Amino acid sequence: MRNRPPPQERHKALLKIELSWGERAEGKMRDKENQSSQGKIRKHRIQNSATLVFSLLLSQAPFTSADILKQLHVITRHGSRPPLSKDANTLLESGGETLTPLGQKQLFDLGKWLRDQYAVGDFMEIYDHKMDRLESSNLDRTLTSANSLSLGVFPKEARLGGNADQFFQNPLPHPPAIPIFSRQDKNDIYLRAYHNCPRFNQNLKRLYTSGTWISLEENSQTLLQKLAEKLPTLLDDNITSVVALKDVWNFYDLIHVARTECNPDPTSYACQSAIEDPNIRSALSDDEFAELESVVHQTEQLKFGLATAESLLGSNLLWEILDRTTQSGRFFLYSAHAPTILGLLSTLKTWGIGELFVDYGSAIVVEVYESSSQAVSIRIVYKAASNATSTPVTLSDIDCNGNNLFVGQDTSTCPIENVISWAEKNTLKTVENWCKVCENISSDVCLMSAAGPWALLEEETQATEPEVILGTFFGGFAAGLVFMFLCVTFANAFRGNDQRETIVPCNVGHDGQPPQEEPNTIQLDEADHGSDEKSLASIT
């Protein structure tokens, strides 16, 4: 059976037949009408095709051309380092000061991933000290981590200030370094708030006596006993035969570092320099170590979860990021620690990061987008060191209005106004409020906050330098006048006393004899003299 022609061809054939059968004049008229009709049809079809093509292109684009990546905020955990131990109550650390070569490589790889993922067009193409800021806690391992990451984010060609052709003129044998900013540890209430919040330490002590903690410890007795057998030197005393759950981190960290640095070569320099006994890496089987990781994950979730940490550990950092989203700037690094990331997640009331525990070189990435109407939105992802891609972090507690600026994106962005509105109700907005709630009386900013009213009064009453000079001049002049007046007054008083003393003995007659006075006058003089003696005696 012969195939039927398409509708368009059949329509054209009928038109031709109709023209051949009609009269000449009528055929011309119909021909004009048909031409007009076909022109309208073609115009309509072209419009529909253009609309369809535009829709297909729009659906394939990751985001609309009007929305651009404005800023990137990256909060990292440092790279691999030697073992460290923590005090369970205060979280004060000892050991683990420096990064291992592997730790430096982990942060370099993270920096390279960030550049490959986000350096599109001129965004982060060249390092700009006015737009890019790298911050770190004041510790060797985090400062070195920040430097290592910067080598990946801003390689040699990105540090030349757009003058790559004349780089040979630079007297340095290597690209110029990028500054890393840090605060004194007692003043670091952003990246190490868990060290500077006494209230959090009190919450930890209460947690260790809670029913949930005791139940987890009882259910983990077999594993805790095995740890005591394998690593008896880490026990606080020789009497205890089981590891306390609050100290399990110290045992986990030692084994974890050994498994990280000494596999597959326990004779390597990195392993030998980081671990005293490389055999510790095999203290537990793979299944036992997986169980230990699960227990540590639960303890860290209890310690840094919302019930214990509240918003104490992440409020300051969150507000610093939110404030910067409305300011100039492009790339911000916060080189920090696992508790920093956990504290920020708890403040955001979310924990789904796609990783059992925050490992070395993992990071939270806050993407800040801006639309053509200057509407700002954010999207948060988590980059696990072991994964090649990031995992979106769902802000389930924040009402984002179902907003999705970017077509085809897995997780919608959230308008910055919505995030700020939520943060104002659920976090500690100001540093002063944080200091008060945390009961911090040692950080400089908290001391200044506590002395706020007195400092304000001092500022209001403080005179300027010209006022001080003028006041000193006139004050000295007035004091001199007062002093001169007193001197003249006392001099006149003493001069009057001397004159009275010389007049009395000269009271004689013209003939050299005492004058003749009446008796009553003499009696009065004697009486007066007696009264003068009494007065003098009383004064003496």
Coordinates of C-alpha atoms in Angstrom, one line a residue:
M1 CA 0.0 0.0 0.0
R2 CA 1.4 3.4 -1.0
N3 CA 2.2 5.7 1.8
R4 CA 0.0 8.8 2.0
P5 CA 1.8 12.1 1.6
P6 CA 2.1 14.3 4.6
P7 CA -0.7 16.8 5.3
Q8 CA 1.2 19.7 4.1
E9 CA 1.8 18.1 0.7
R10 CA -1.8 17.0 0.3
H11 CA -2.9 20.6 1.1
K12 CA -0.7 22.0 -1.6
A13 CA -1.9 19.4 -4.2
L14 CA -5.5 20.3 -3.6
L15 CA -4.8 24.0 -4.0
K16 CA -3.2 23.3 -7.4
I17 CA -6.1 21.2 -8.6
E18 CA -8.6 23.9 -7.4
L19 CA -6.7 26.6 -9.3
S20 CA -6.6 24.6 -12.6
W21 CA -10.4 23.9 -12.5
G22 CA -11.5 27.5 -11.7
E23 CA -11.8 30.4 -13.9
R24 CA -8.8 32.5 -14.6
A25 CA -9.9 35.6 -12.7
E26 CA -11.2 33.6 -9.8
G27 CA -8.1 31.5 -9.8
K28 CA -5.9 34.6 -9.5
M29 CA -8.0 35.8 -6.6
R30 CA -7.8 32.5 -4.8
D31 CA -4.1 32.4 -5.5
K32 CA -3.6 35.7 -3.7
E33 CA -5.7 34.5 -0.8
N34 CA -3.8 31.2 -0.6
Q35 CA -0.5 33.0 -0.7
S36 CA -1.6 35.3 2.2
S37 CA -2.9 32.3 4.1
Q38 CA 0.4 30.3 3.6
G39 CA 2.4 33.4 4.7
K40 CA 0.4 33.5 8.0
I41 CA 0.8 29.8 8.5
R42 CA 4.6 30.0 7.9
K43 CA 4.9 32.9 10.3
H44 CA 3.0 31.1 13.0
R45 CA 5.1 28.0 12.5
I46 CA 8.3 29.9 12.7
Q47 CA 7.2 31.6 16.0
N48 CA 6.2 28.2 17.4
S49 CA 9.5 26.7 16.4
A50 CA 11.5 29.5 17.9
T51 CA 9.6 29.2 21.2
L52 CA 10.2 25.4 21.2
V53 CA 13.9 25.8 20.6
F54 CA 14.3 28.5 23.3
S55 CA 12.4 26.3 25.8
L56 CA 14.7 23.4 25.0
L57 CA 17.8 25.5 25.4
L58 CA 16.5 27.0 28.7
S59 CA 15.7 23.5 30.1
Q60 CA 19.3 22.3 29.3
A61 CA 21.0 25.3 30.9
P62 CA 22.2 24.8 34.5
F63 CA 21.0 28.3 35.4
T64 CA 19.6 31.3 33.7
S65 CA 22.0 33.8 32.2
A66 CA 20.7 36.5 34.5
D67 CA 21.9 34.7 37.7
I68 CA 25.6 34.6 38.4
L69 CA 27.8 33.2 41.1
K70 CA 28.7 36.2 43.2
Q71 CA 30.6 34.8 46.2
L72 CA 32.1 31.5 47.5
H73 CA 32.5 30.8 51.3
V74 CA 34.5 27.7 52.1
I75 CA 34.8 26.2 55.6
T76 CA 37.3 23.5 55.7
R77 CA 38.7 20.9 58.1
H78 CA 42.5 20.8 58.1
G79 CA 44.4 18.0 56.6
S80 CA 46.0 14.9 58.1
R81 CA 48.2 15.5 61.1
P82 CA 49.9 13.5 63.9
P83 CA 47.7 12.2 66.7
L84 CA 46.3 14.6 69.3
S85 CA 44.5 14.1 72.5
K86 CA 41.6 16.1 73.9
D87 CA 40.3 16.9 77.3
A88 CA 36.8 15.6 77.4
N89 CA 35.4 18.5 79.4
T90 CA 37.2 21.5 77.9
L91 CA 38.2 20.0 74.5
L92 CA 41.7 21.5 75.0
E93 CA 44.2 19.7 72.7
S94 CA 47.8 18.5 72.9
G95 CA 49.8 17.3 70.0
G96 CA 48.9 17.3 66.3
E97 CA 50.4 20.7 65.7
T98 CA 51.6 20.3 62.1
L99 CA 50.3 18.8 58.9
T100 CA 51.8 15.7 57.3
P101 CA 52.7 15.7 53.6
L102 CA 49.5 13.8 53.0
G103 CA 47.6 16.5 54.8
Q104 CA 49.0 19.2 52.6
K105 CA 48.1 17.2 49.5
Q106 CA 44.5 16.8 50.8
L107 CA 44.0 20.5 51.0
F108 CA 45.7 21.2 47.7
D109 CA 43.4 18.7 46.1
L110 CA 40.4 20.5 47.6
G111 CA 41.6 23.8 46.3
K112 CA 42.1 22.4 42.9
W113 CA 38.5 20.9 43.0
L114 CA 37.2 24.3 44.0
R115 CA 38.9 26.0 41.0
D116 CA 37.8 23.3 38.5
Q117 CA 34.2 23.6 39.9
Y118 CA 33.7 27.3 40.3
A119 CA 36.4 29.2 38.3
V120 CA 34.3 29.9 35.3
G121 CA 35.0 32.9 33.1
D122 CA 36.7 35.6 35.1
F123 CA 35.4 34.3 38.5
M124 CA 38.5 33.5 40.6
E125 CA 40.6 33.6 37.4
I126 CA 43.2 35.9 39.0
Y127 CA 43.8 36.4 42.7
D128 CA 42.6 39.8 43.9
H129 CA 43.6 40.9 47.4
K130 CA 40.6 43.3 47.4
M131 CA 38.1 40.5 46.6
D132 CA 39.6 37.3 48.1
R133 CA 40.3 36.7 51.8
L134 CA 41.8 33.7 53.4
E135 CA 41.3 33.3 57.2
S136 CA 42.4 30.6 59.6
S137 CA 42.5 29.7 63.2
N138 CA 45.8 30.5 64.8
L139 CA 47.3 27.0 64.7
D140 CA 50.1 25.6 62.5
R141 CA 47.9 22.8 61.0
T142 CA 45.1 25.2 59.9
L143 CA 47.5 27.9 58.7
T144 CA 49.4 25.3 56.6
S145 CA 46.1 23.9 55.4
A146 CA 45.1 27.4 54.1
N147 CA 48.4 27.8 52.3
S148 CA 48.1 24.4 50.7
L149 CA 44.5 25.1 49.6
S150 CA 45.5 28.5 48.1
L151 CA 48.0 26.7 45.8
G152 CA 45.2 24.8 44.3
V153 CA 42.6 27.6 44.1
F154 CA 45.1 30.2 42.9
P155 CA 48.0 28.4 41.0
K156 CA 51.0 30.3 39.6
E157 CA 49.2 31.7 36.6
A158 CA 46.5 33.1 38.9
R159 CA 48.9 35.0 41.1
L160 CA 50.5 37.2 38.5
G161 CA 48.0 40.0 38.7
G162 CA 47.1 39.7 35.0
N163 CA 50.7 40.3 34.0
A164 CA 51.8 36.8 33.1
D165 CA 53.8 38.0 30.1
Q166 CA 56.1 40.0 32.3
F167 CA 56.4 37.5 35.2
F168 CA 60.1 37.2 34.5
Q169 CA 60.6 40.6 36.0
N170 CA 59.5 39.4 39.4
P171 CA 62.6 39.0 41.6
L172 CA 61.0 36.0 43.4
P173 CA 61.8 32.5 42.1
H174 CA 58.2 31.5 42.9
P175 CA 54.8 33.1 42.6
P176 CA 54.0 35.6 45.4
A177 CA 52.4 34.3 48.5
I178 CA 48.9 34.9 49.5
P179 CA 48.3 36.3 53.1
I180 CA 46.4 34.2 55.6
F181 CA 44.6 36.1 58.4
S182 CA 44.1 34.7 61.9
R183 CA 43.1 35.8 65.4
Q184 CA 44.7 35.1 68.8
D185 CA 43.2 31.8 70.1
K186 CA 41.4 33.4 73.0
N187 CA 39.8 35.9 70.6
D188 CA 38.8 33.4 68.0
I189 CA 35.0 33.3 68.6
Y190 CA 34.3 32.4 65.0
L191 CA 36.3 29.3 64.1
R192 CA 37.1 28.1 67.6
A193 CA 34.0 29.1 69.5
Y194 CA 33.9 25.7 71.1
H195 CA 37.1 26.6 73.0
N196 CA 35.8 30.0 74.2
C197 CA 32.3 29.3 75.4
P198 CA 32.2 28.2 79.1
R199 CA 28.5 27.4 78.8
F200 CA 29.2 24.8 76.1
N201 CA 31.7 23.2 78.5
Q202 CA 29.0 23.1 81.2
N203 CA 26.7 21.5 78.7
L204 CA 29.3 18.8 77.9
K205 CA 29.6 17.9 81.6
R206 CA 25.8 17.5 81.8
L207 CA 25.8 15.4 78.7
Y208 CA 28.3 12.9 80.2
T209 CA 25.8 12.1 83.0
S210 CA 22.7 12.0 80.8
G211 CA 20.7 8.8 80.2
T212 CA 21.4 8.9 76.5
W213 CA 25.2 9.0 77.0
I214 CA 25.1 6.3 79.7
S215 CA 23.0 4.1 77.5
L216 CA 25.4 4.4 74.6
E217 CA 28.4 3.7 76.9
E218 CA 26.7 0.5 78.2
N219 CA 26.0 -0.7 74.7
S220 CA 29.6 -0.2 73.7
Q221 CA 31.3 -2.0 76.6
T222 CA 32.7 -4.8 74.4
L223 CA 34.4 -2.3 72.1
L224 CA 35.6 -0.1 74.9
Q225 CA 37.2 -3.0 76.7
K226 CA 39.0 -4.1 73.6
L227 CA 40.4 -0.6 73.1
A228 CA 41.7 -0.7 76.7
E229 CA 43.4 -4.1 76.0
K230 CA 45.0 -2.9 72.7
L231 CA 46.1 0.5 73.9
P232 CA 46.6 0.3 77.6
T233 CA 49.1 3.2 77.7
L234 CA 46.3 5.7 76.8
L235 CA 44.4 4.9 80.0
D236 CA 44.3 7.4 82.8
D237 CA 45.3 4.9 85.4
N238 CA 46.4 1.2 85.6
I239 CA 43.3 0.2 87.5
T240 CA 40.7 0.9 84.8
S241 CA 40.1 -2.0 82.4
V242 CA 37.7 -0.2 80.1
V243 CA 37.8 3.1 78.2
A244 CA 35.4 5.8 79.3
L245 CA 33.1 6.8 76.5
K246 CA 34.0 10.5 76.9
D247 CA 37.6 9.6 76.1
V248 CA 37.0 7.3 73.2
W249 CA 38.0 10.1 70.8
N250 CA 41.7 9.9 71.8
F251 CA 41.8 6.2 71.0
Y252 CA 39.9 6.6 67.7
D253 CA 42.2 9.4 66.6
L254 CA 45.4 7.5 67.2
I255 CA 44.2 4.5 65.2
H256 CA 42.7 6.7 62.5
V257 CA 45.9 8.6 62.0
A258 CA 47.9 5.3 61.8
R259 CA 45.5 3.9 59.2
T260 CA 45.7 7.1 57.2
E261 CA 49.4 7.7 57.3
C262 CA 50.8 4.1 57.4
N263 CA 48.7 2.4 54.7
P264 CA 50.0 0.9 52.5
D265 CA 53.6 1.5 53.6
P266 CA 54.3 1.5 57.3
T267 CA 58.0 2.1 56.6
S268 CA 57.5 5.4 54.9
Y269 CA 58.9 8.6 56.4
A270 CA 55.5 10.1 56.8
C271 CA 54.3 7.1 58.8
Q272 CA 57.4 6.9 61.0
S273 CA 57.4 10.6 61.7
A274 CA 53.7 10.7 62.6
I275 CA 53.2 7.5 64.6
E276 CA 55.5 6.1 67.2
D277 CA 54.2 2.5 66.7
P278 CA 53.0 1.9 63.1
N279 CA 51.5 -1.4 64.2
I280 CA 48.6 0.5 65.8
R281 CA 47.1 0.7 62.4
S282 CA 46.1 -3.0 62.7
A283 CA 45.0 -2.8 66.4
L284 CA 41.4 -3.3 65.2
S285 CA 40.0 -5.3 62.3
D286 CA 38.2 -3.4 59.5
D287 CA 34.8 -4.4 61.1
E288 CA 35.9 -3.3 64.5
F289 CA 37.2 0.0 63.2
A290 CA 33.9 0.6 61.4
E291 CA 32.1 0.0 64.7
L292 CA 34.5 2.4 66.4
E293 CA 33.8 5.0 63.7
S294 CA 30.1 4.6 64.3
V295 CA 30.4 5.0 68.0
V296 CA 32.6 8.1 67.6
H297 CA 30.1 9.5 65.1
Q298 CA 27.3 9.1 67.7
T299 CA 29.4 10.7 70.5
E300 CA 30.3 13.7 68.3
Q301 CA 26.7 14.1 67.2
L302 CA 25.7 14.2 70.9
K303 CA 28.5 16.6 71.8
F304 CA 28.1 19.0 68.9
G305 CA 24.4 18.4 68.1
L306 CA 21.7 21.0 68.7
A307 CA 20.7 19.7 72.2
T308 CA 24.2 20.3 73.6
A309 CA 25.8 22.9 71.3
E310 CA 22.6 24.8 70.6
S311 CA 23.6 27.8 68.4
L312 CA 26.6 28.6 70.5
L313 CA 29.3 27.3 68.2
G314 CA 28.1 28.5 64.8
S315 CA 26.2 31.8 65.3
N316 CA 29.2 34.1 65.0
L317 CA 30.5 32.4 61.8
L318 CA 27.0 32.2 60.2
W319 CA 26.4 35.9 60.8
E320 CA 29.9 36.8 59.5
I321 CA 29.0 34.9 56.3
L322 CA 25.5 36.5 56.0
D323 CA 26.9 40.0 56.5
R324 CA 29.5 39.4 53.8
T325 CA 26.9 38.3 51.3
T326 CA 25.7 41.8 51.0
Q327 CA 29.2 43.3 50.8
S328 CA 31.9 43.3 48.2
G329 CA 34.1 40.2 48.0
R330 CA 34.4 37.0 46.0
F331 CA 36.2 34.1 47.6
F332 CA 36.4 33.6 51.4
L333 CA 38.2 30.7 53.1
Y334 CA 37.7 29.7 56.7
S335 CA 40.5 27.2 57.5
A336 CA 39.2 25.5 60.6
H337 CA 38.4 22.2 62.4
A338 CA 35.8 19.4 62.5
P339 CA 34.0 21.0 65.5
T340 CA 33.7 24.2 63.5
I341 CA 31.8 22.4 60.7
L342 CA 29.7 20.4 63.2
G343 CA 28.9 23.5 65.2
L344 CA 27.8 25.4 62.0
L345 CA 25.6 22.4 60.9
S346 CA 23.9 22.3 64.3
T347 CA 23.3 26.1 64.2
L348 CA 21.6 25.5 60.8
K349 CA 19.7 22.6 62.4
T350 CA 20.8 20.1 59.8
W351 CA 23.2 17.1 59.8
G352 CA 22.8 15.4 56.5
I353 CA 26.3 15.8 54.9
G354 CA 26.6 12.4 53.2
E355 CA 29.6 11.5 55.4
L356 CA 29.8 9.5 58.6
F357 CA 32.3 11.9 60.1
V358 CA 34.0 15.1 59.0
D359 CA 37.2 13.8 57.6
Y360 CA 40.5 15.6 56.8
G361 CA 40.1 18.0 53.9
S362 CA 36.3 18.0 53.9
A363 CA 34.5 21.3 53.6
I364 CA 31.2 23.2 53.6
V365 CA 30.7 25.4 50.6
V366 CA 28.3 28.3 50.6
E367 CA 27.5 29.5 47.1
V368 CA 26.1 33.0 46.8
Y369 CA 24.2 33.9 43.7
E370 CA 22.9 37.2 42.4
S371 CA 20.1 37.8 39.9
S372 CA 19.8 40.6 37.3
S373 CA 17.5 42.4 39.8
Q374 CA 20.2 42.1 42.4
A375 CA 18.3 39.5 44.4
V376 CA 20.8 37.4 46.5
S377 CA 20.3 33.7 47.2
I378 CA 22.5 31.0 48.7
R379 CA 23.0 27.3 48.2
I380 CA 25.0 25.1 50.6
V381 CA 26.8 22.0 49.7
Y382 CA 29.2 19.6 51.5
K383 CA 32.3 18.3 49.8
A384 CA 33.6 15.1 51.5
A385 CA 37.3 14.5 50.9
S386 CA 36.5 10.9 49.8
N387 CA 33.9 12.0 47.1
A388 CA 34.5 13.5 43.7
T389 CA 31.3 15.6 43.9
S390 CA 29.6 17.6 46.5
T391 CA 26.3 16.8 48.3
P392 CA 23.6 19.5 48.7
V393 CA 22.8 20.4 52.2
T394 CA 19.0 20.8 52.7
L395 CA 18.0 23.8 54.9
S396 CA 14.8 22.1 56.0
D397 CA 14.2 24.4 59.0
I398 CA 14.3 27.5 56.8
D399 CA 11.3 28.6 54.7
C400 CA 12.9 29.2 51.3
N401 CA 9.5 29.7 49.5
G402 CA 10.3 26.7 47.2
N403 CA 12.6 29.1 45.5
N404 CA 14.7 27.7 42.6
L405 CA 16.5 30.3 40.6
F406 CA 18.5 27.8 38.6
V407 CA 16.6 25.4 36.3
G408 CA 17.8 21.8 36.6
Q409 CA 19.5 22.3 39.9
D410 CA 19.1 19.4 42.4
T411 CA 18.6 21.7 45.4
S412 CA 17.0 25.1 45.3
T413 CA 18.7 28.2 46.4
C414 CA 17.3 30.1 49.4
P415 CA 16.7 33.9 49.3
I416 CA 19.1 35.6 51.6
E417 CA 16.3 37.6 53.2
N418 CA 14.7 34.3 54.3
V419 CA 17.9 33.0 55.7
I420 CA 18.5 36.3 57.6
S421 CA 15.0 36.3 58.9
W422 CA 15.3 32.8 60.2
A423 CA 18.8 33.5 61.7
E424 CA 17.4 36.5 63.6
K425 CA 14.9 34.2 65.4
N426 CA 17.1 31.1 65.9
T427 CA 20.7 32.2 66.5
L428 CA 22.7 34.7 68.5
K429 CA 22.8 37.6 66.2
T430 CA 25.3 39.9 67.9
V431 CA 28.7 39.1 69.4
E432 CA 27.6 40.9 72.6
N433 CA 24.7 38.6 73.0
W434 CA 27.0 35.6 72.3
C435 CA 29.4 36.7 75.0
K436 CA 26.6 37.1 77.5
V437 CA 25.0 33.7 76.7
C438 CA 28.4 31.9 76.6
E439 CA 29.5 33.6 79.8
N440 CA 32.8 34.5 78.1
I441 CA 34.9 37.0 80.1
S442 CA 38.3 36.4 78.6
S443 CA 38.0 37.4 74.9
D444 CA 38.8 41.0 74.1
V445 CA 35.6 41.6 72.3
C446 CA 33.6 40.3 75.3
L447 CA 35.6 42.4 77.7
M448 CA 34.9 45.4 75.5
S449 CA 31.2 44.5 75.4
A450 CA 31.0 44.2 79.1
A451 CA 32.7 47.6 79.6
G452 CA 30.4 49.1 76.9
P453 CA 28.6 51.7 79.1
W454 CA 31.8 52.9 80.8
A455 CA 33.6 53.1 77.5
L456 CA 30.8 55.1 76.1
L457 CA 30.9 57.5 79.0
E458 CA 34.6 57.9 78.8
E459 CA 34.3 58.5 75.1
E460 CA 31.7 61.2 75.6
T461 CA 33.7 63.0 78.3
Q462 CA 37.1 62.6 76.7
A463 CA 38.5 66.0 75.7
T464 CA 40.4 66.7 72.5
E465 CA 44.1 67.7 72.6
P466 CA 43.5 71.4 71.9
E467 CA 40.9 71.5 74.7
V468 CA 43.4 69.9 77.1
I469 CA 46.1 72.4 76.3
L470 CA 43.8 75.4 76.6
G471 CA 42.3 74.1 79.9
T472 CA 45.8 73.5 81.3
F473 CA 46.9 77.0 80.4
F474 CA 43.9 78.8 82.0
G475 CA 43.8 76.4 84.9
G476 CA 47.4 77.2 85.7
F477 CA 46.9 80.9 85.3
A478 CA 43.9 80.8 87.6
A479 CA 45.8 78.8 90.2
G480 CA 48.6 81.4 90.0
L481 CA 46.2 84.2 90.7
V482 CA 44.7 82.4 93.7
F483 CA 48.2 81.7 95.0
M484 CA 49.2 85.4 94.7
F485 CA 46.0 86.5 96.4
L486 CA 46.7 84.2 99.4
C487 CA 50.3 85.4 99.6
V488 CA 49.3 89.0 99.7
T489 CA 46.5 88.3 102.3
F490 CA 48.9 86.5 104.6
A491 CA 51.6 89.1 104.2
N492 CA 49.2 91.9 105.2
A493 CA 48.0 89.9 108.2
F494 CA 51.5 89.4 109.5
R495 CA 52.4 93.1 108.9
G496 CA 49.4 94.2 111.0
N497 CA 50.5 92.0 113.9
D498 CA 54.0 93.5 113.8
Q499 CA 52.7 97.1 113.9
R500 CA 50.5 96.4 117.0
E501 CA 53.5 94.9 118.9
T502 CA 55.6 98.1 118.3
I503 CA 52.9 100.6 119.3
V504 CA 52.3 99.2 122.8
P505 CA 55.8 99.7 124.3
C506 CA 56.0 103.2 122.9
N507 CA 53.0 104.4 124.9
V508 CA 54.9 107.1 127.0
G509 CA 54.3 110.7 127.9
H510 CA 56.0 113.8 126.4
D511 CA 58.3 114.0 129.4
G512 CA 59.4 110.5 129.3
Q513 CA 57.2 109.4 132.1
P514 CA 54.2 107.1 131.7
P515 CA 51.0 109.0 131.3
Q516 CA 48.8 109.5 134.3
E517 CA 45.7 107.5 133.9
E518 CA 42.7 107.2 136.0
P519 CA 42.3 104.1 138.1
N520 CA 39.3 102.7 136.4
T521 CA 41.2 103.0 133.1
I522 CA 44.0 101.0 134.5
Q523 CA 41.7 98.4 135.8
L524 CA 40.1 98.0 132.5
D525 CA 43.5 97.7 130.9
E526 CA 44.5 95.0 133.3
A527 CA 41.2 93.2 132.8
D528 CA 41.8 93.4 129.1
H529 CA 45.3 92.1 129.5
G530 CA 44.1 89.2 131.5
S531 CA 41.5 88.4 129.0
D532 CA 44.2 88.5 126.3
E533 CA 46.4 86.1 128.2
K534 CA 43.4 83.7 128.6
S535 CA 42.7 83.9 124.9
L536 CA 46.4 83.3 124.1
A537 CA 46.5 80.4 126.4
S538 CA 43.4 78.9 124.9
I539 CA 44.9 79.3 121.4
T540 CA 48.2 77.7 122.4

